[in-house]
PDB file of C-alpha atoms and ligand atoms in Angstrom:
ATOM      1  CA  MET A   1     -29.050 -28.633  45.098  1.00  0.00           C
ATOM      2  CA  ILE A   2     -29.366 -32.431  44.166  1.00  0.00           C
ATOM      3  CA  THR A   3     -26.483 -34.455  45.090  1.00  0.00           C
ATOM      4  CA  ILE A   4     -25.760 -37.726  43.627  1.00  0.00           C
ATOM      5  CA  ALA A   5     -23.698 -41.170  45.794  1.00  0.00           C
ATOM      6  CA  LEU A   6     -21.752 -42.710  43.833  1.00  0.00           C
ATOM      7  CA  SER A   7     -18.724 -45.467  44.470  1.00  0.00           C
ATOM      8  CA  LYS A   8     -15.031 -44.969  42.749  1.00  0.00           C
ATOM      9  CA  GLY A   9     -15.013 -47.494  39.627  1.00  0.00           C
ATOM     10  CA  ARG A  10     -16.716 -49.884  38.140  1.00  0.00           C
ATOM     11  CA  ILE A  11     -20.233 -47.724  39.663  1.00  0.00           C
ATOM     12  CA  TYR A  12     -19.081 -44.540  38.703  1.00  0.00           C
ATOM     13  CA  ASP A  13     -17.502 -45.318  35.059  1.00  0.00           C
ATOM     14  CA  GLU A  14     -20.979 -47.400  34.225  1.00  0.00           C
ATOM     15  CA  THR A  15     -22.907 -44.482  35.491  1.00  0.00           C
ATOM     16  CA  LEU A  16     -21.388 -41.772  33.787  1.00  0.00           C
ATOM     17  CA  PRO A  17     -22.651 -42.418  30.399  1.00  0.00           C
ATOM     18  CA  LEU A  18     -26.304 -42.810  32.270  1.00  0.00           C
ATOM     19  CA  LEU A  19     -25.932 -39.317  33.835  1.00  0.00           C
ATOM     20  CA  SER A  20     -24.961 -37.970  30.719  1.00  0.00           C
ATOM     21  CA  ALA A  21     -27.773 -38.915  28.995  1.00  0.00           C
ATOM     22  CA  ALA A  22     -29.600 -37.238  31.822  1.00  0.00           C
ATOM     23  CA  GLY A  23     -27.491 -34.018  30.846  1.00  0.00           C
ATOM     24  CA  VAL A  24     -25.220 -34.579  34.097  1.00  0.00           C
ATOM     25  CA  LYS A  25     -21.848 -34.122  33.711  1.00  0.00           C
ATOM     26  CA  PRO A  26     -19.383 -34.791  36.519  1.00  0.00           C
ATOM     27  CA  VAL A  27     -16.065 -31.880  36.054  1.00  0.00           C
ATOM     28  CA  VAL A  28     -12.769 -33.431  37.681  1.00  0.00           C
ATOM     29  CA  SER A  29      -9.512 -31.776  36.822  1.00  0.00           C
ATOM     30  CA  GLY A  30      -7.837 -34.922  35.843  1.00  0.00           C
ATOM     31  CA  ASP A  31      -6.914 -38.088  37.416  1.00  0.00           C
ATOM     32  CA  THR A  32      -5.609 -36.922  40.044  1.00  0.00           C
ATOM     33  CA  ASP A  33      -8.404 -34.978  41.319  1.00  0.00           C
ATOM     34  CA  ARG A  34      -8.749 -36.330  44.746  1.00  0.00           C
ATOM     35  CA  ARG A  35     -12.480 -34.271  45.585  1.00  0.00           C
ATOM     36  CA  LEU A  36     -15.081 -36.365  47.011  1.00  0.00           C
ATOM     37  CA  ILE A  37     -17.459 -33.540  46.217  1.00  0.00           C
ATOM     38  CA  VAL A  38     -17.414 -33.448  42.202  1.00  0.00           C
ATOM     39  CA  PRO A  39     -18.910 -30.332  40.742  1.00  0.00           C
ATOM     40  CA  THR A  40     -21.160 -31.264  37.583  1.00  0.00           C
ATOM     41  CA  ASN A  41     -21.895 -29.250  34.441  1.00  0.00           C
ATOM     42  CA  ARG A  42     -25.545 -28.096  36.260  1.00  0.00           C
ATOM     43  CA  ASP A  43     -25.155 -25.804  39.018  1.00  0.00           C
ATOM     44  CA  GLY A  44     -28.083 -27.071  41.574  1.00  0.00           C
ATOM     45  CA  VAL A  45     -26.436 -30.893  40.870  1.00  0.00           C
ATOM     46  CA  ARG A  46     -22.924 -32.933  42.393  1.00  0.00           C
ATOM     47  CA  VAL A  47     -21.920 -35.731  42.972  1.00  0.00           C
ATOM     48  CA  ILE A  48     -20.186 -37.639  45.738  1.00  0.00           C
ATOM     49  CA  LEU A  49     -18.179 -40.473  46.169  1.00  0.00           C
ATOM     50  CA  VAL A  50     -18.202 -42.730  48.323  1.00  0.00           C
ATOM     51  CA  ARG A  51     -17.432 -46.500  49.567  1.00  0.00           C
ATOM     52  CA  ALA A  52     -19.643 -48.743  47.186  1.00  0.00           C
ATOM     53  CA  ALA A  53     -21.276 -50.090  50.594  1.00  0.00           C
ATOM     54  CA  ASP A  54     -22.301 -47.331  51.829  1.00  0.00           C
ATOM     55  CA  VAL A  55     -24.306 -45.170  48.967  1.00  0.00           C
ATOM     56  CA  PRO A  56     -27.284 -46.538  50.601  1.00  0.00           C
ATOM     57  CA  THR A  57     -26.578 -45.006  54.006  1.00  0.00           C
ATOM     58  CA  TYR A  58     -25.382 -41.672  52.615  1.00  0.00           C
ATOM     59  CA  VAL A  59     -29.315 -41.382  50.764  1.00  0.00           C
ATOM     60  CA  GLN A  60     -31.386 -43.493  53.483  1.00  0.00           C
ATOM     61  CA  TYR A  61     -30.384 -40.833  56.116  1.00  0.00           C
ATOM     62  CA  GLY A  62     -30.826 -37.899  53.077  1.00  0.00           C
ATOM     63  CA  ALA A  63     -26.488 -37.273  52.656  1.00  0.00           C
ATOM     64  CA  ALA A  64     -27.520 -37.895  49.041  1.00  0.00           C
ATOM     65  CA  ASP A  65     -30.811 -37.893  47.103  1.00  0.00           C
ATOM     66  CA  LEU A  66     -29.560 -39.994  44.729  1.00  0.00           C
ATOM     67  CA  GLY A  67     -27.200 -43.100  44.482  1.00  0.00           C
ATOM     68  CA  VAL A  68     -26.811 -46.193  42.413  1.00  0.00           C
ATOM     69  CA  ALA A  69     -25.896 -49.353  44.203  1.00  0.00           C
ATOM     70  CA  GLY A  70     -25.707 -53.366  43.767  1.00  0.00           C
ATOM     71  CA  ARG A  71     -28.891 -55.392  44.519  1.00  0.00           C
ATOM     72  CA  ASP A  72     -25.803 -57.389  46.576  1.00  0.00           C
ATOM     73  CA  LEU A  73     -25.425 -54.419  48.886  1.00  0.00           C
ATOM     74  CA  LEU A  74     -29.057 -52.987  49.000  1.00  0.00           C
ATOM     75  CA  ILE A  75     -30.289 -56.284  50.453  1.00  0.00           C
ATOM     76  CA  GLU A  76     -27.068 -56.596  53.039  1.00  0.00           C
ATOM     77  CA  HIS A  77     -28.240 -52.600  54.071  1.00  0.00           C
ATOM     78  CA  GLY A  78     -31.953 -53.843  53.943  1.00  0.00           C
ATOM     79  CA  GLY A  79     -33.240 -51.253  51.787  1.00  0.00           C
ATOM     80  CA  ARG A  80     -34.951 -49.019  54.816  1.00  0.00           C
ATOM     81  CA  GLY A  81     -35.834 -45.559  53.972  1.00  0.00           C
ATOM     82  CA  LEU A  82     -34.902 -46.372  50.153  1.00  0.00           C
ATOM     83  CA  TYR A  83     -37.321 -45.982  47.408  1.00  0.00           C
ATOM     84  CA  GLN A  84     -35.749 -47.854  44.407  1.00  0.00           C
ATOM     85  CA  PRO A  85     -37.223 -46.962  41.786  1.00  0.00           C
ATOM     86  CA  ILE A  86     -34.980 -48.433  38.151  1.00  0.00           C
ATOM     87  CA  ASP A  87     -32.820 -51.635  37.760  1.00  0.00           C
ATOM     88  CA  LEU A  88     -29.914 -49.671  35.630  1.00  0.00           C
ATOM     89  CA  GLY A  89     -28.938 -52.877  33.989  1.00  0.00           C
ATOM     90  CA  ILE A  90     -24.889 -52.095  35.122  1.00  0.00           C
ATOM     91  CA  ALA A  91     -22.321 -53.576  36.835  1.00  0.00           C
ATOM     92  CA  ARG A  92     -24.019 -56.480  35.940  1.00  0.00           C
ATOM     93  CA  CYS A  93     -22.567 -60.264  38.186  1.00  0.00           C
ATOM     94  CA  ARG A  94     -23.768 -62.969  40.406  1.00  0.00           C
ATOM     95  CA  LEU A  95     -24.080 -64.041  43.712  1.00  0.00           C
ATOM     96  CA  VAL A  96     -22.972 -67.689  44.463  1.00  0.00           C
ATOM     97  CA  VAL A  97     -21.374 -70.393  46.773  1.00  0.00           C
ATOM     98  CA  ALA A  98     -18.169 -70.887  45.740  1.00  0.00           C
ATOM     99  CA  ALA A  99     -15.925 -74.131  46.653  1.00  0.00           C
ATOM    100  CA  PRO A 100     -12.564 -75.429  46.390  1.00  0.00           C
ATOM    101  CA  GLU A 101     -12.576 -77.407  42.846  1.00  0.00           C
ATOM    102  CA  ALA A 102     -11.701 -80.138  45.072  1.00  0.00           C
ATOM    103  CA  PHE A 103     -14.391 -80.007  47.314  1.00  0.00           C
ATOM    104  CA  ASP A 104     -17.361 -82.390  47.312  1.00  0.00           C
ATOM    105  CA  TYR A 105     -19.809 -79.443  48.500  1.00  0.00           C
ATOM    106  CA  PRO A 106     -22.831 -82.161  47.653  1.00  0.00           C
ATOM    107  CA  ALA A 107     -21.493 -84.753  49.489  1.00  0.00           C
ATOM    108  CA  ALA A 108     -20.953 -82.382  52.709  1.00  0.00           C
ATOM    109  CA  ILE A 109     -24.377 -81.380  52.494  1.00  0.00           C
ATOM    110  CA  ARG A 110     -25.680 -84.888  51.967  1.00  0.00           C
ATOM    111  CA  ARG A 111     -23.796 -85.841  55.199  1.00  0.00           C
ATOM    112  CA  GLY A 112     -25.231 -82.622  57.510  1.00  0.00           C
ATOM    113  CA  ALA A 113     -21.649 -81.277  57.541  1.00  0.00           C
ATOM    114  CA  ARG A 114     -21.403 -78.001  59.291  1.00  0.00           C
ATOM    115  CA  LEU A 115     -19.300 -75.851  56.820  1.00  0.00           C
ATOM    116  CA  ARG A 116     -17.593 -72.272  57.631  1.00  0.00           C
ATOM    117  CA  VAL A 117     -18.668 -69.932  54.977  1.00  0.00           C
ATOM    118  CA  ALA A 118     -16.454 -66.983  54.177  1.00  0.00           C
ATOM    119  CA  THR A 119     -18.030 -64.060  53.338  1.00  0.00           C
ATOM    120  CA  LYS A 120     -18.919 -60.345  53.063  1.00  0.00           C
ATOM    121  CA  TYR A 121     -22.728 -60.719  52.807  1.00  0.00           C
ATOM    122  CA  VAL A 122     -23.290 -62.406  55.785  1.00  0.00           C
ATOM    123  CA  LYS A 123     -27.186 -61.011  55.955  1.00  0.00           C
ATOM    124  CA  THR A 124     -27.597 -62.925  52.292  1.00  0.00           C
ATOM    125  CA  ALA A 125     -25.803 -65.700  53.008  1.00  0.00           C
ATOM    126  CA  ARG A 126     -27.820 -66.134  56.785  1.00  0.00           C
ATOM    127  CA  GLU A 127     -31.000 -66.339  54.643  1.00  0.00           C
ATOM    128  CA  HIS A 128     -29.405 -68.673  51.875  1.00  0.00           C
ATOM    129  CA  PHE A 129     -28.543 -71.180  54.182  1.00  0.00           C
ATOM    130  CA  ALA A 130     -31.116 -70.841  56.381  1.00  0.00           C
ATOM    131  CA  ALA A 131     -33.205 -71.352  53.530  1.00  0.00           C
ATOM    132  CA  LYS A 132     -31.745 -74.804  52.545  1.00  0.00           C
ATOM    133  CA  GLY A 133     -31.798 -75.889  56.437  1.00  0.00           C
ATOM    134  CA  MET A 134     -28.104 -75.754  56.089  1.00  0.00           C
ATOM    135  CA  HIS A 135     -26.454 -74.763  59.136  1.00  0.00           C
ATOM    136  CA  VAL A 136     -23.450 -72.801  58.890  1.00  0.00           C
ATOM    137  CA  ASP A 137     -20.633 -70.809  60.457  1.00  0.00           C
ATOM    138  CA  LEU A 138     -20.542 -66.996  58.674  1.00  0.00           C
ATOM    139  CA  ILE A 139     -17.133 -66.017  58.824  1.00  0.00           C
ATOM    140  CA  LYS A 140     -17.646 -62.007  58.175  1.00  0.00           C
ATOM    141  CA  LEU A 141     -14.368 -60.737  55.631  1.00  0.00           C
ATOM    142  CA  TYR A 142     -14.409 -57.187  54.158  1.00  0.00           C
ATOM    143  CA  GLY A 143     -12.828 -58.311  50.581  1.00  0.00           C
ATOM    144  CA  SER A 144     -10.758 -60.817  49.304  1.00  0.00           C
ATOM    145  CA  MET A 145     -12.977 -63.972  50.124  1.00  0.00           C
ATOM    146  CA  GLU A 146     -11.514 -65.816  47.256  1.00  0.00           C
ATOM    147  CA  LEU A 147      -8.515 -66.511  49.485  1.00  0.00           C
ATOM    148  CA  ALA A 148     -10.547 -67.790  52.803  1.00  0.00           C
ATOM    149  CA  PRO A 149     -10.502 -71.475  51.273  1.00  0.00           C
ATOM    150  CA  LEU A 150      -7.048 -71.913  50.339  1.00  0.00           C
ATOM    151  CA  VAL A 151      -5.843 -70.930  53.400  1.00  0.00           C
ATOM    152  CA  GLY A 152      -7.384 -72.984  56.013  1.00  0.00           C
ATOM    153  CA  LEU A 153     -10.350 -70.318  57.179  1.00  0.00           C
ATOM    154  CA  ALA A 154     -12.887 -71.401  55.660  1.00  0.00           C
ATOM    155  CA  ASP A 155     -14.701 -74.025  53.192  1.00  0.00           C
ATOM    156  CA  ALA A 156     -16.879 -72.357  50.919  1.00  0.00           C
ATOM    157  CA  ILE A 157     -17.497 -68.197  50.551  1.00  0.00           C
ATOM    158  CA  VAL A 158     -20.288 -66.390  49.550  1.00  0.00           C
ATOM    159  CA  ASP A 159     -19.261 -63.841  46.773  1.00  0.00           C
ATOM    160  CA  LEU A 160     -20.058 -62.109  43.640  1.00  0.00           C
ATOM    161  CA  VAL A 161     -18.782 -63.751  39.984  1.00  0.00           C
ATOM    162  CA  ASP A 162     -18.959 -61.801  36.805  1.00  0.00           C
ATOM    163  CA  THR A 163     -16.080 -63.904  33.786  1.00  0.00           C
ATOM    164  CA  GLY A 164     -15.328 -66.341  36.685  1.00  0.00           C
ATOM    165  CA  GLY A 165     -12.144 -65.135  36.357  1.00  0.00           C
ATOM    166  CA  THR A 166     -11.018 -64.781  39.853  1.00  0.00           C
ATOM    167  CA  LEU A 167     -12.382 -68.546  41.160  1.00  0.00           C
ATOM    168  CA  ARG A 168     -10.309 -69.834  38.198  1.00  0.00           C
ATOM    169  CA  ALA A 169      -7.093 -68.058  38.886  1.00  0.00           C
ATOM    170  CA  ASN A 170      -8.152 -69.841  42.746  1.00  0.00           C
ATOM    171  CA  LYS A 171      -8.753 -73.041  41.611  1.00  0.00           C
ATOM    172  CA  LEU A 172     -11.954 -72.637  43.704  1.00  0.00           C
ATOM    173  CA  LYS A 173     -15.835 -73.505  41.395  1.00  0.00           C
ATOM    174  CA  VAL A 174     -19.171 -72.205  41.698  1.00  0.00           C
ATOM    175  CA  VAL A 175     -21.522 -75.075  43.721  1.00  0.00           C
ATOM    176  CA  GLU A 176     -24.417 -72.705  44.186  1.00  0.00           C
ATOM    177  CA  GLU A 177     -26.021 -69.813  42.874  1.00  0.00           C
ATOM    178  CA  ILE A 178     -27.887 -67.040  44.947  1.00  0.00           C
ATOM    179  CA  GLN A 179     -28.911 -64.565  42.682  1.00  0.00           C
ATOM    180  CA  PRO A 180     -28.451 -62.293  39.726  1.00  0.00           C
ATOM    181  CA  VAL A 181     -27.100 -58.815  40.655  1.00  0.00           C
ATOM    182  CA  SER A 182     -27.258 -55.698  38.786  1.00  0.00           C
ATOM    183  CA  SER A 183     -26.855 -51.782  40.094  1.00  0.00           C
ATOM    184  CA  ARG A 184     -30.038 -49.882  40.983  1.00  0.00           C
ATOM    185  CA  LEU A 185     -30.939 -46.061  41.055  1.00  0.00           C
ATOM    186  CA  ILE A 186     -31.780 -45.356  44.659  1.00  0.00           C
ATOM    187  CA  VAL A 187     -33.902 -42.223  45.802  1.00  0.00           C
ATOM    188  CA  ASN A 188     -34.276 -41.012  49.406  1.00  0.00           C
ATOM    189  CA  PRO A 189     -38.356 -40.518  49.942  1.00  0.00           C
ATOM    190  CA  ALA A 190     -38.384 -37.301  51.679  1.00  0.00           C
ATOM    191  CA  SER A 191     -35.973 -35.730  48.887  1.00  0.00           C
ATOM    192  CA  LEU A 192     -38.814 -37.284  46.070  1.00  0.00           C
ATOM    193  CA  LYS A 193     -41.197 -35.008  47.953  1.00  0.00           C
ATOM    194  CA  THR A 194     -39.627 -31.613  48.858  1.00  0.00           C
ATOM    195  CA  LYS A 195     -37.547 -31.169  45.567  1.00  0.00           C
ATOM    196  CA  ARG A 196     -40.016 -33.270  43.331  1.00  0.00           C
ATOM    197  CA  ALA A 197     -39.361 -30.542  40.757  1.00  0.00           C
ATOM    198  CA  GLU A 198     -35.422 -31.836  39.761  1.00  0.00           C
ATOM    199  CA  VAL A 199     -35.615 -35.420  41.540  1.00  0.00           C
ATOM    200  CA  VAL A 200     -38.694 -36.897  39.047  1.00  0.00           C
ATOM    201  CA  PRO A 201     -36.409 -35.365  35.813  1.00  0.00           C
ATOM    202  CA  LEU A 202     -33.381 -37.308  36.674  1.00  0.00           C
ATOM    203  CA  ILE A 203     -35.288 -40.330  37.927  1.00  0.00           C
ATOM    204  CA  GLU A 204     -36.466 -39.940  34.625  1.00  0.00           C
ATOM    205  CA  ALA A 205     -33.577 -39.027  32.444  1.00  0.00           C
ATOM    206  CA  PHE A 206     -31.953 -42.335  34.382  1.00  0.00           C
ATOM    207  CA  GLY A 207     -34.622 -44.787  33.419  1.00  0.00           C
ATOM    208  CA  LYS A 208     -34.968 -43.681  29.182  1.00  0.00           C
ATOM    209  CA  ALA A 209     -30.966 -44.252  29.403  1.00  0.00           C
ATOM    210  CA  ALA A 210     -31.059 -47.649  30.874  1.00  0.00           C
ATOM    211  CA  ARG A 211     -33.685 -48.692  28.882  1.00  0.00           C
ATOM    212  CA  ALA A 212     -31.751 -47.709  25.789  1.00  0.00           C
TER     213      ALA A 212
HETATM  214  P1  LIG B 301     -14.755 -51.792  47.768  1.00  0.00           P
HETATM  215  O1  LIG B 301     -14.095 -51.806  46.498  1.00  0.00           O
HETATM  216  O2  LIG B 301     -15.253 -50.234  48.563  1.00  0.00           O
HETATM  217  O3  LIG B 301     -14.358 -52.570  48.869  1.00  0.00           O
HETATM  218  P2  LIG B 301     -16.726 -53.437  46.407  1.00  0.00           P
HETATM  219  O4  LIG B 301     -15.407 -54.225  46.083  1.00  0.00           O
HETATM  220  O5  LIG B 301     -17.937 -53.073  46.708  1.00  0.00           O
HETATM  221  O6  LIG B 301     -16.275 -51.855  47.524  1.00  0.00           O
HETATM  222  P3  LIG B 301     -16.724 -52.066  43.254  1.00  0.00           P
HETATM  223  O7  LIG B 301     -16.143 -53.749  43.491  1.00  0.00           O
HETATM  224  O8  LIG B 301     -16.837 -51.297  42.680  1.00  0.00           O
HETATM  225  O9  LIG B 301     -17.028 -52.185  44.942  1.00  0.00           O
HETATM  226  O10 LIG B 301     -18.633 -53.300  43.215  1.00  0.00           O
HETATM  227  C1  LIG B 301     -19.256 -52.508  43.526  1.00  0.00           C
HETATM  228  C2  LIG B 301     -20.679 -53.256  42.691  1.00  0.00           C
HETATM  229  O11 LIG B 301     -20.801 -53.250  41.932  1.00  0.00           O
HETATM  230  C3  LIG B 301     -20.723 -54.298  43.750  1.00  0.00           C
HETATM  231  O12 LIG B 301     -21.524 -54.105  44.872  1.00  0.00           O
HETATM  232  C4  LIG B 301     -21.774 -55.455  42.804  1.00  0.00           C
HETATM  233  O13 LIG B 301     -23.173 -54.959  43.320  1.00  0.00           O
HETATM  234  C5  LIG B 301     -21.178 -55.098  41.679  1.00  0.00           C
HETATM  235  N1  LIG B 301     -19.826 -55.640  41.307  1.00  0.00           N
HETATM  236  C6  LIG B 301     -19.014 -56.593  41.892  1.00  0.00           C
HETATM  237  N2  LIG B 301     -17.591 -56.866  41.609  1.00  0.00           N
HETATM  238  C7  LIG B 301     -18.139 -57.071  39.949  1.00  0.00           C
HETATM  239  C8  LIG B 301     -17.688 -57.806  38.948  1.00  0.00           C
HETATM  240  N3  LIG B 301     -16.682 -58.843  38.821  1.00  0.00           N
HETATM  241  N4  LIG B 301     -18.714 -57.524  37.773  1.00  0.00           N
HETATM  242  C9  LIG B 301     -19.872 -56.476  37.294  1.00  0.00           C
HETATM  243  N5  LIG B 301     -19.905 -55.945  38.333  1.00  0.00           N
HETATM  244  C10 LIG B 301     -19.641 -55.896  39.935  1.00  0.00           C
HETATM  245  C1  LIG B 302     -15.074 -58.503  42.389  1.00  0.00           C
HETATM  246  C2  LIG B 302     -15.801 -59.714  42.999  1.00  0.00           C
HETATM  247  C3  LIG B 302     -14.794 -60.856  42.773  1.00  0.00           C
HETATM  248  C4  LIG B 302     -14.518 -60.392  40.743  1.00  0.00           C
HETATM  249  C5  LIG B 302     -15.275 -61.156  40.551  1.00  0.00           C
HETATM  250  O1  LIG B 302     -14.264 -58.432  42.674  1.00  0.00           O
HETATM  251  O2  LIG B 302     -15.673 -59.367  44.423  1.00  0.00           O
HETATM  252  O3  LIG B 302     -13.370 -60.645  43.415  1.00  0.00           O
HETATM  253  O4  LIG B 302     -15.034 -58.910  40.984  1.00  0.00           O
HETATM  254  O5  LIG B 302     -15.171 -61.333  38.750  1.00  0.00           O
HETATM  255  P1  LIG B 302     -14.753 -62.326  37.698  1.00  0.00           P
HETATM  256  O6  LIG B 302     -15.928 -63.376  37.580  1.00  0.00           O
HETATM  257  O7  LIG B 302     -14.961 -61.775  36.676  1.00  0.00           O
HETATM  258  O8  LIG B 302     -13.580 -62.508  38.606  1.00  0.00           O
HETATM  259  P2  LIG B 302     -13.490 -57.066  42.416  1.00  0.00           P
HETATM  260  O9  LIG B 302     -12.819 -56.885  41.062  1.00  0.00           O
HETATM  261  O10 LIG B 302     -14.539 -55.906  42.594  1.00  0.00           O
HETATM  262  O11 LIG B 302     -11.935 -56.126  43.340  1.00  0.00           O
HETATM  263  P3  LIG B 302     -12.600 -55.844  44.851  1.00  0.00           P
HETATM  264  O12 LIG B 302     -13.922 -55.720  44.960  1.00  0.00           O
HETATM  265  O13 LIG B 302     -11.698 -56.990  45.738  1.00  0.00           O
HETATM  266  O14 LIG B 302     -12.059 -54.662  44.553  1.00  0.00           O
END
């Protein structure tokens, strides 16, 4: 049995066409299907649905053979025990530092202010600010980072931006780019060895679909 870990929402939606090109179609019984293990049209292949940040963990421990995870979450996870063969080019966005429109971020940096930065990406943020020689106090959040500067929890945030709509709606602006983000196919290295005959054709089909 081959198990593929996906997260609900954009990763699932954007992976479906790639899966389909690889000949794998999840069999769900309508929008209200609450099953976390989803069978597919292929007897030996199933999909499991987990939180986006948990996909690398399921694959690392071999509870899933393959998975699809954002580069943002792979960096936070550290990537240990994961083979990451293909950038699928889906769920594209950017990881940035953002602050209130009225905040003079460059001036704050110039005078060496110690900023409070709220984020779900603590590891990435720590490395980013350390590389710039900036001292910041990081506050770990689990979502809705854009709110933090509006209510005085933080001076700035490290978060994902795509259209910029969420930042604009909350009167925030990008003050630094950290890195572009897209999602990768990740593979358990032991599965690659022990289930080679099933796993390698799937990796190749994903790669072909992603390039198309
Ligand atoms: P959860 O909803 O379980 O808290 P999440 O918010 O991380 O998890 P998603 O919003 O589905 O889950 O995001 C999954 C991945 O999609 C992210 O890790 C990131 O790589 C990418 N992503 C997030 N937001 C966007 C966006 N606005 N546009 C494009 N890609 C995005
Ligand atoms: C993501 C991200 C931003 C938003 C950016 O949130 O955390 O808040 O998208 O996209 P934009 O620049 O196009 O507005 P998402 O929509 O995934 O919501 P959630 O993670 O809070 O569920």
